[in-house]
Amino acid sequence: MGKMKDVIKMISGIAFLRPILKLCDCDCDKGIMLVVDSDRDARMLAKYFETRLNGKIVKRLRKMDIQDIQNFEAAFYITKGTENREALEEFLMEEEFFPVVFVGNKIPSGSWDDNYFLRINTKEFQDEIESEEEEFRKFRKYTIANPMQIKAVLLKLDTSKAMEEYRVEYEFLPIYKAMSAVGYVWRSFLWSTRNEKTAEIFLNRYLHTCRGIVDKFRDYESTFEIQEEVNELTWDYVGAHVEVKFANVEMVGPKANQAMKADCAILYDEDYYYIPEKLMKQICAPLLKCLSVSELKGQLEKERLILCNGEGFTVKKKFRTIDGVSGRCRAFKFVKEKLISPDGFRLEDLYADADEIGGDVDVYREK
């Protein structure tokens, strides 16, 4: 609880305080990449920052497009995934403002290593941004009015609990130090405008959030073995969730038919599984802590785990119930052989409904 509030404070705070962070040797060494679910989300969140906090959207990575950004602002660029790597890195290394790159579709080639990534939950961000706008306005007014007090706080950062109680890896020290510095300035603001208890509760939560962000940086340093990961996640999820039902597309029983209404059914034929998008996201939730939904879909297609019809990642699949009623469902078309267990089992061998295959197989599920 409160994590997205902390993220908003961190990004807007580094941007606004960057001139004094530099002065007090608390500056970050480069910008950050925010991973969201889609380009639509990226555009929306960038616009929120631009209109409600202190930032400007950059449409191109050219000097002439960034020359008017102030040293207390963040610059938001939405990556297309096809940019020149050097141009993107040069943008992230800018020191005259705080650069932020939104990744809504595909993480640019070569950017997995040596960059700072942060996964953003769009809904949580939307829920928090409006309440943060007024608070941030007061925060800016406070920092402008108290520069010497802010400087004194930052000069003590190296001996603070943020730096002494958390052993950050040396290569992540600059960004963690900048994050922590923002937290201590916010504590000073809250102590001054509210009370000590509120300030300390905030700081403890904020530093916990920052440490969680830094701990995940390593997760982005190499790409995933996507087939192995999805295979394992699918078997783990299905084994632990009895509500997931299986049915052959030509003989969908009543349990599976009911489960389809809740996107909890996996249909199959001889060669493919048909998994609805909602269920796929739940199965792949651990991957989506790092990857955007768009990135995950792209990797599934690239590695040929799913087959697409050229008009999107999902297909409309015709099915028939055991009563002879036909229908269509939209789902990801997973290649069955990609989801075979290490022992050679198919998912339906263990988890198809008993009334469809003539035996009690739910005993294989975790209760």
GROMACS .gro file of C-alpha atoms in nm:
model
  367
    1MET     CA    1   0.000   0.000   0.000
    2GLY     CA    2   0.140   0.338  -0.091
    3LYS     CA    3   0.400   0.206  -0.335
    4MET     CA    4   0.269   0.402  -0.634
    5LYS     CA    5   0.254   0.720  -0.424
    6ASP     CA    6   0.621   0.666  -0.347
    7VAL     CA    7   0.706   0.609  -0.714
    8ILE     CA    8   0.531   0.933  -0.812
    9LYS     CA    9   0.715   1.121  -0.537
   10MET     CA   10   1.044   0.965  -0.642
   11ILE     CA   11   1.022   1.050  -1.013
   12SER     CA   12   0.884   1.401  -0.971
   13GLY     CA   13   1.118   1.461  -0.676
   14ILE     CA   14   1.439   1.364  -0.855
   15ALA     CA   15   1.339   1.587  -1.144
   16PHE     CA   16   1.251   1.891  -0.933
   17LEU     CA   17   1.543   1.856  -0.691
   18ARG     CA   18   1.809   1.759  -0.946
   19PRO     CA   19   1.997   2.092  -0.934
   20ILE     CA   20   2.044   2.066  -0.556
   21LEU     CA   21   2.105   1.689  -0.575
   22LYS     CA   22   2.403   1.765  -0.799
   23LEU     CA   23   2.528   2.029  -0.559
   24CYS     CA   24   2.519   1.786  -0.267
   25ASP     CA   25   2.665   1.484  -0.453
   26CYS     CA   26   2.333   1.300  -0.447
   27ASP     CA   27   2.256   1.300  -0.820
   28CYS     CA   28   2.166   0.990  -1.022
   29ASP     CA   29   2.393   0.879  -1.306
   30LYS     CA   30   2.115   0.830  -1.562
   31GLY     CA   31   1.740   0.829  -1.613
   32ILE     CA   32   1.490   0.549  -1.567
   33MET     CA   33   1.274   0.331  -1.793
   34LEU     CA   34   0.911   0.280  -1.687
   35VAL     CA   35   0.752  -0.042  -1.814
   36VAL     CA   36   0.374  -0.026  -1.866
   37ASP     CA   37   0.128  -0.260  -2.037
   38SER     CA   38   0.086  -0.082  -2.371
   39ASP     CA   39   0.169   0.226  -2.575
   40ARG     CA   40  -0.177   0.358  -2.487
   41ASP     CA   41  -0.091   0.339  -2.118
   42ALA     CA   42   0.243   0.504  -2.185
   43ARG     CA   43   0.081   0.798  -2.363
   44MET     CA   44  -0.178   0.838  -2.089
   45LEU     CA   45   0.070   0.827  -1.800
   46ALA     CA   46   0.315   1.060  -1.971
   47LYS     CA   47   0.029   1.307  -2.022
   48TYR     CA   48  -0.066   1.279  -1.655
   49PHE     CA   49   0.288   1.368  -1.554
   50GLU     CA   50   0.306   1.653  -1.802
   51THR     CA   51  -0.020   1.817  -1.696
   52ARG     CA   52  -0.022   1.743  -1.322
   53LEU     CA   53   0.341   1.732  -1.214
   54ASN     CA   54   0.669   1.871  -1.348
   55GLY     CA   55   0.746   1.715  -1.684
   56LYS     CA   56   0.729   1.749  -2.059
   57ILE     CA   57   0.671   1.490  -2.329
   58VAL     CA   58   0.952   1.454  -2.584
   59LYS     CA   59   0.843   1.323  -2.924
   60ARG     CA   60   1.190   1.283  -3.080
   61LEU     CA   61   1.538   1.218  -2.947
   62ARG     CA   62   1.690   1.526  -3.104
   63LYS     CA   63   1.874   1.809  -2.931
   64MET     CA   64   1.635   2.064  -3.074
   65ASP     CA   65   1.341   1.877  -2.918
   66ILE     CA   66   1.485   1.877  -2.565
   67GLN     CA   67   1.664   2.211  -2.548
   68ASP     CA   68   1.369   2.392  -2.384
   69ILE     CA   69   1.329   2.148  -2.095
   70GLN     CA   70   1.414   2.311  -1.762
   71ASN     CA   71   1.664   2.166  -1.516
   72PHE     CA   72   1.386   2.100  -1.260
   73GLU     CA   73   1.167   1.905  -1.504
   74ALA     CA   74   1.143   1.545  -1.617
   75ALA     CA   75   1.144   1.468  -1.990
   76PHE     CA   76   0.915   1.180  -2.092
   77TYR     CA   77   0.984   0.985  -2.408
   78ILE     CA   78   0.771   0.693  -2.525
   79THR     CA   79   0.994   0.438  -2.693
   80LYS     CA   80   0.887   0.276  -3.018
   81GLY     CA   81   1.133  -0.008  -2.965
   82THR     CA   82   1.316   0.070  -3.291
   83GLU     CA   83   1.521   0.375  -3.188
   84ASN     CA   84   1.891   0.407  -3.246
   85ARG     CA   85   2.047   0.263  -2.933
   86GLU     CA   86   2.307   0.536  -2.904
   87ALA     CA   87   2.043   0.810  -2.929
   88LEU     CA   88   1.833   0.646  -2.657
   89GLU     CA   89   2.134   0.601  -2.429
   90GLU     CA   90   2.241   0.960  -2.488
   91PHE     CA   91   1.894   1.075  -2.383
   92LEU     CA   92   1.902   0.863  -2.066
   93MET     CA   93   2.243   1.010  -1.977
   94GLU     CA   94   2.121   1.370  -1.995
   95GLU     CA   95   2.223   1.575  -1.691
   96GLU     CA   96   2.030   1.896  -1.759
   97PHE     CA   97   1.697   1.736  -1.667
   98PHE     CA   98   1.568   1.400  -1.548
   99PRO     CA   99   1.506   1.167  -1.847
  100VAL     CA  100   1.228   0.909  -1.826
  101VAL     CA  101   1.155   0.654  -2.101
  102PHE     CA  102   0.814   0.484  -2.111
  103VAL     CA  103   0.819   0.128  -2.249
  104GLY     CA  104   0.471   0.028  -2.353
  105ASN     CA  105   0.538  -0.216  -2.633
  106LYS     CA  106   0.890  -0.351  -2.668
  107ILE     CA  107   1.205  -0.291  -2.469
  108PRO     CA  108   1.452  -0.160  -2.728
  109SER     CA  109   1.722  -0.400  -2.840
  110GLY     CA  110   2.035  -0.366  -2.630
  111SER     CA  111   1.858  -0.181  -2.348
  112TRP     CA  112   1.814  -0.477  -2.114
  113ASP     CA  113   2.161  -0.430  -1.969
  114ASP     CA  114   2.292  -0.122  -1.792
  115ASN     CA  115   1.959   0.055  -1.746
  116TYR     CA  116   1.722   0.115  -1.457
  117PHE     CA  117   1.376  -0.037  -1.509
  118LEU     CA  118   1.061   0.008  -1.305
  119ARG     CA  119   0.733  -0.172  -1.369
  120ILE     CA  120   0.430   0.057  -1.336
  121ASN     CA  121   0.074  -0.053  -1.262
  122THR     CA  122  -0.138   0.188  -1.465
  123LYS     CA  123  -0.453   0.159  -1.253
  124GLU     CA  124  -0.266   0.216  -0.928
  125PHE     CA  125  -0.094   0.516  -1.084
  126GLN     CA  126  -0.425   0.666  -1.196
  127ASP     CA  127  -0.574   0.612  -0.851
  128GLU     CA  128  -0.291   0.805  -0.683
  129ILE     CA  129  -0.190   1.080  -0.926
  130GLU     CA  130  -0.472   1.324  -0.848
  131SER     CA  131  -0.407   1.324  -0.473
  132GLU     CA  132  -0.035   1.371  -0.537
  133GLU     CA  133  -0.081   1.682  -0.753
  134GLU     CA  134  -0.179   1.914  -0.469
  135GLU     CA  135   0.074   1.757  -0.231
  136PHE     CA  136   0.353   1.805  -0.482
  137ARG     CA  137   0.257   2.170  -0.530
  138LYS     CA  138   0.305   2.226  -0.155
  139PHE     CA  139   0.631   2.028  -0.162
  140ARG     CA  140   0.774   2.249  -0.437
  141LYS     CA  141   0.675   2.564  -0.248
  142TYR     CA  142   0.844   2.432   0.066
  143THR     CA  143   1.171   2.339  -0.106
  144ILE     CA  144   1.192   2.674  -0.286
  145ALA     CA  145   1.144   2.856   0.045
  146ASN     CA  146   1.396   2.643   0.240
  147PRO     CA  147   1.704   2.576   0.022
  148MET     CA  148   1.956   2.587   0.307
  149GLN     CA  149   1.753   2.346   0.519
  150ILE     CA  150   1.722   2.108   0.222
  151LYS     CA  151   2.096   2.130   0.159
  152ALA     CA  152   2.169   2.048   0.524
  153VAL     CA  153   1.945   1.738   0.500
  154LEU     CA  154   2.118   1.614   0.185
  155LEU     CA  155   2.469   1.667   0.318
  156LYS     CA  156   2.390   1.420   0.597
  157LEU     CA  157   2.264   1.151   0.360
  158ASP     CA  158   2.583   0.940   0.364
  159THR     CA  159   2.542   0.876   0.738
  160SER     CA  160   2.166   0.818   0.723
  161LYS     CA  161   1.991   0.487   0.786
  162ALA     CA  162   1.906   0.472   0.417
  163MET     CA  163   2.273   0.432   0.334
  164GLU     CA  164   2.388   0.242   0.642
  165GLU     CA  165   2.108  -0.016   0.676
  166TYR     CA  166   2.090  -0.125   0.312
  167ARG     CA  167   2.396  -0.257   0.131
  168VAL     CA  168   2.325  -0.146  -0.222
  169GLU     CA  169   2.544  -0.280  -0.501
  170TYR     CA  170   2.805  -0.024  -0.601
  171GLU     CA  171   2.676   0.014  -0.959
  172PHE     CA  172   2.326   0.098  -0.829
  173LEU     CA  173   2.452   0.341  -0.565
  174PRO     CA  174   2.394   0.666  -0.764
  175ILE     CA  175   2.027   0.598  -0.844
  176TYR     CA  176   1.954   0.461  -0.495
  177LYS     CA  177   2.123   0.762  -0.337
  178ALA     CA  178   1.912   1.000  -0.548
  179MET     CA  179   1.595   0.807  -0.461
  180SER     CA  180   1.680   0.815  -0.091
  181ALA     CA  181   1.768   1.185  -0.102
  182VAL     CA  182   1.420   1.263  -0.232
  183GLY     CA  183   1.270   1.063   0.054
  184TYR     CA  184   1.462   1.263   0.314
  185VAL     CA  185   1.354   1.593   0.162
  186TRP     CA  186   0.993   1.473   0.169
  187ARG     CA  187   1.040   1.372   0.533
  188SER     CA  188   1.165   1.723   0.609
  189PHE     CA  189   0.859   1.868   0.434
  190LEU     CA  190   0.615   1.643   0.620
  191TRP     CA  191   0.781   1.706   0.954
  192SER     CA  192   0.755   2.080   0.894
  193THR     CA  193   0.397   2.084   0.767
  194ARG     CA  194   0.247   1.797   0.972
  195ASN     CA  195   0.435   1.613   1.246
  196GLU     CA  196   0.734   1.391   1.320
  197LYS     CA  197   0.534   1.066   1.336
  198THR     CA  198   0.381   1.117   0.991
  199ALA     CA  199   0.723   1.204   0.852
  200GLU     CA  200   0.890   0.893   0.994
  201ILE     CA  201   0.612   0.657   0.885
  202PHE     CA  202   0.641   0.797   0.534
  203LEU     CA  203   1.020   0.766   0.522
  204ASN     CA  204   1.022   0.402   0.637
  205ARG     CA  205   0.763   0.307   0.375
  206TYR     CA  206   0.932   0.510   0.103
  207LEU     CA  207   1.276   0.358   0.163
  208HIS     CA  208   1.121   0.009   0.161
  209THR     CA  209   0.969   0.089  -0.179
  210CYS     CA  210   1.302   0.218  -0.314
  211ARG     CA  211   1.490  -0.092  -0.196
  212GLY     CA  212   1.233  -0.313  -0.366
  213ILE     CA  213   1.282  -0.120  -0.691
  214VAL     CA  214   1.661  -0.152  -0.674
  215ASP     CA  215   1.641  -0.523  -0.586
  216LYS     CA  216   1.459  -0.585  -0.915
  217PHE     CA  217   1.712  -0.412  -1.140
  218ARG     CA  218   1.899  -0.741  -1.191
  219ASP     CA  219   1.584  -0.903  -1.327
  220TYR     CA  220   1.617  -0.695  -1.644
  221GLU     CA  221   1.980  -0.770  -1.720
  222SER     CA  222   1.906  -1.057  -1.955
  223THR     CA  223   1.610  -1.180  -2.152
  224PHE     CA  224   1.394  -1.467  -2.028
  225GLU     CA  225   1.399  -1.826  -2.148
  226ILE     CA  226   1.038  -1.761  -2.238
  227GLN     CA  227   0.933  -2.115  -2.334
  228GLU     CA  228   1.076  -2.269  -2.020
  229GLU     CA  229   0.931  -1.994  -1.801
  230VAL     CA  230   0.579  -2.011  -1.949
  231ASN     CA  231   0.579  -2.391  -1.945
  232GLU     CA  232   0.666  -2.400  -1.576
  233LEU     CA  233   0.427  -2.119  -1.482
  234THR     CA  234   0.139  -2.287  -1.667
  235TRP     CA  235   0.184  -2.620  -1.492
  236ASP     CA  236   0.226  -2.454  -1.152
  237TYR     CA  237  -0.080  -2.236  -1.197
  238VAL     CA  238  -0.313  -2.506  -1.330
  239GLY     CA  239  -0.202  -2.748  -1.059
  240ALA     CA  240  -0.285  -2.495  -0.789
  241HIS     CA  241  -0.619  -2.367  -0.925
  242VAL     CA  242  -0.903  -2.617  -0.935
  243GLU     CA  243  -1.130  -2.359  -1.098
  244VAL     CA  244  -0.938  -2.392  -1.426
  245LYS     CA  245  -1.126  -2.640  -1.645
  246PHE     CA  246  -1.017  -2.822  -1.961
  247ALA     CA  247  -1.228  -2.936  -2.254
  248ASN     CA  248  -1.184  -3.059  -2.608
  249VAL     CA  249  -1.317  -2.798  -2.853
  250GLU     CA  250  -1.554  -3.059  -2.993
  251MET     CA  251  -1.706  -3.169  -2.659
  252VAL     CA  252  -1.717  -2.886  -2.406
  253GLY     CA  253  -1.886  -3.012  -2.092
  254PRO     CA  254  -2.103  -2.809  -1.852
  255LYS     CA  255  -1.820  -2.738  -1.606
  256ALA     CA  256  -1.588  -2.607  -1.875
  257ASN     CA  257  -1.872  -2.416  -2.040
  258GLN     CA  258  -1.945  -2.240  -1.712
  259ALA     CA  259  -1.575  -2.174  -1.654
  260MET     CA  260  -1.549  -2.010  -1.996
  261LYS     CA  261  -1.781  -1.734  -1.875
  262ALA     CA  262  -1.518  -1.647  -1.610
  263ASP     CA  263  -1.223  -1.692  -1.849
  264CYS     CA  264  -1.113  -1.995  -1.647
  265ALA     CA  265  -1.133  -2.260  -1.918
  266ILE     CA  266  -0.861  -2.393  -2.147
  267LEU     CA  267  -0.988  -2.554  -2.464
  268TYR     CA  268  -0.773  -2.785  -2.672
  269ASP     CA  269  -0.759  -2.988  -2.988
  270GLU     CA  270  -0.492  -3.226  -3.114
  271ASP     CA  271  -0.225  -2.960  -3.164
  272TYR     CA  272  -0.319  -2.646  -2.970
  273TYR     CA  273  -0.443  -2.501  -2.642
  274TYR     CA  274  -0.678  -2.203  -2.649
  275ILE     CA  275  -0.618  -1.985  -2.342
  276PRO     CA  276  -0.818  -1.664  -2.282
  277GLU     CA  277  -0.617  -1.345  -2.230
  278LYS     CA  278  -0.730  -1.287  -1.871
  279LEU     CA  279  -0.618  -1.637  -1.772
  280MET     CA  280  -0.291  -1.601  -1.962
  281LYS     CA  281  -0.212  -1.283  -1.765
  282GLN     CA  282  -0.284  -1.461  -1.438
  283ILE     CA  283  -0.062  -1.754  -1.534
  284CYS     CA  284   0.221  -1.524  -1.643
  285ALA     CA  285   0.183  -1.277  -1.355
  286PRO     CA  286   0.544  -1.335  -1.233
  287LEU     CA  287   0.677  -1.241  -1.578
  288LEU     CA  288   0.454  -0.935  -1.590
  289LYS     CA  289   0.636  -0.794  -1.289
  290CYS     CA  290   0.910  -0.713  -1.538
  291LEU     CA  291   0.761  -0.736  -1.886
  292SER     CA  292   0.476  -0.531  -2.025
  293VAL     CA  293   0.179  -0.726  -2.157
  294SER     CA  294   0.270  -0.616  -2.510
  295GLU     CA  295   0.630  -0.729  -2.463
  296LEU     CA  296   0.516  -1.068  -2.335
  297LYS     CA  297   0.280  -1.120  -2.629
  298GLY     CA  298   0.557  -1.027  -2.871
  299GLN     CA  299   0.798  -1.274  -2.713
  300LEU     CA  300   0.537  -1.551  -2.714
  301GLU     CA  301   0.489  -1.498  -3.087
  302LYS     CA  302   0.860  -1.461  -3.158
  303GLU     CA  303   0.937  -1.791  -2.985
  304ARG     CA  304   0.644  -1.956  -3.165
  305LEU     CA  305   0.463  -2.046  -2.843
  306ILE     CA  306   0.152  -1.889  -2.990
  307LEU     CA  307   0.026  -1.868  -3.347
  308CYS     CA  308  -0.147  -1.553  -3.468
  309ASN     CA  309  -0.374  -1.482  -3.763
  310GLY     CA  310  -0.203  -1.158  -3.866
  311GLU     CA  311  -0.473  -0.933  -3.716
  312GLY     CA  312  -0.364  -0.954  -3.354
  313PHE     CA  313  -0.221  -1.195  -3.100
  314THR     CA  314  -0.548  -1.377  -3.027
  315VAL     CA  315  -0.774  -1.586  -3.250
  316LYS     CA  316  -1.145  -1.663  -3.254
  317LYS     CA  317  -1.188  -2.036  -3.203
  318LYS     CA  318  -1.504  -2.228  -3.280
  319PHE     CA  319  -1.612  -2.482  -3.018
  320ARG     CA  320  -1.905  -2.721  -2.965
  321THR     CA  321  -2.066  -2.829  -2.638
  322ILE     CA  322  -2.161  -3.188  -2.562
  323ASP     CA  323  -2.522  -3.079  -2.623
  324GLY     CA  324  -2.436  -2.984  -2.980
  325VAL     CA  325  -2.442  -2.607  -2.930
  326SER     CA  326  -2.163  -2.423  -3.113
  327GLY     CA  327  -1.996  -2.097  -3.026
  328ARG     CA  328  -1.675  -1.897  -3.060
  329CYS     CA  329  -1.426  -1.777  -2.805
  330ARG     CA  330  -1.128  -1.541  -2.832
  331ALA     CA  331  -0.804  -1.685  -2.699
  332PHE     CA  332  -0.430  -1.724  -2.744
  333LYS     CA  333  -0.350  -2.022  -2.964
  334PHE     CA  334  -0.067  -2.198  -2.779
  335VAL     CA  335   0.131  -2.470  -2.954
  336LYS     CA  336   0.063  -2.779  -2.744
  337GLU     CA  337   0.407  -2.934  -2.775
  338LYS     CA  338   0.558  -2.619  -2.619
  339LEU     CA  339   0.364  -2.687  -2.298
  340ILE     CA  340   0.440  -3.057  -2.258
  341SER     CA  341   0.570  -3.141  -1.910
  342PRO     CA  342   0.929  -3.270  -1.861
  343ASP     CA  343   0.773  -3.614  -1.806
  344GLY     CA  344   0.592  -3.600  -2.138
  345PHE     CA  345   0.243  -3.533  -2.001
  346ARG     CA  346  -0.009  -3.300  -2.161
  347LEU     CA  347  -0.209  -3.070  -1.936
  348GLU     CA  348  -0.535  -3.247  -2.012
  349ASP     CA  349  -0.381  -3.584  -1.920
  350LEU     CA  350  -0.390  -3.477  -1.558
  351TYR     CA  351  -0.637  -3.194  -1.534
  352ALA     CA  352  -0.926  -3.250  -1.777
  353ASP     CA  353  -1.264  -3.286  -1.606
  354ALA     CA  354  -1.347  -3.638  -1.494
  355ASP     CA  355  -1.683  -3.642  -1.672
  356GLU     CA  356  -1.505  -3.583  -2.003
  357ILE     CA  357  -1.231  -3.844  -1.983
  358GLY     CA  358  -1.388  -4.102  -1.756
  359GLY     CA  359  -1.185  -4.079  -1.440
  360ASP     CA  360  -1.125  -3.874  -1.128
  361VAL     CA  361  -0.822  -3.657  -1.204
  362ASP     CA  362  -0.876  -3.366  -0.966
  363VAL     CA  363  -0.666  -3.551  -0.707
  364TYR     CA  364  -0.362  -3.416  -0.893
  365ARG     CA  365  -0.456  -3.062  -0.801
  366GLU     CA  366  -0.343  -2.884  -0.489
  367LYS     CA  367  -0.638  -2.839  -0.254
   0.00000   0.00000   0.00000
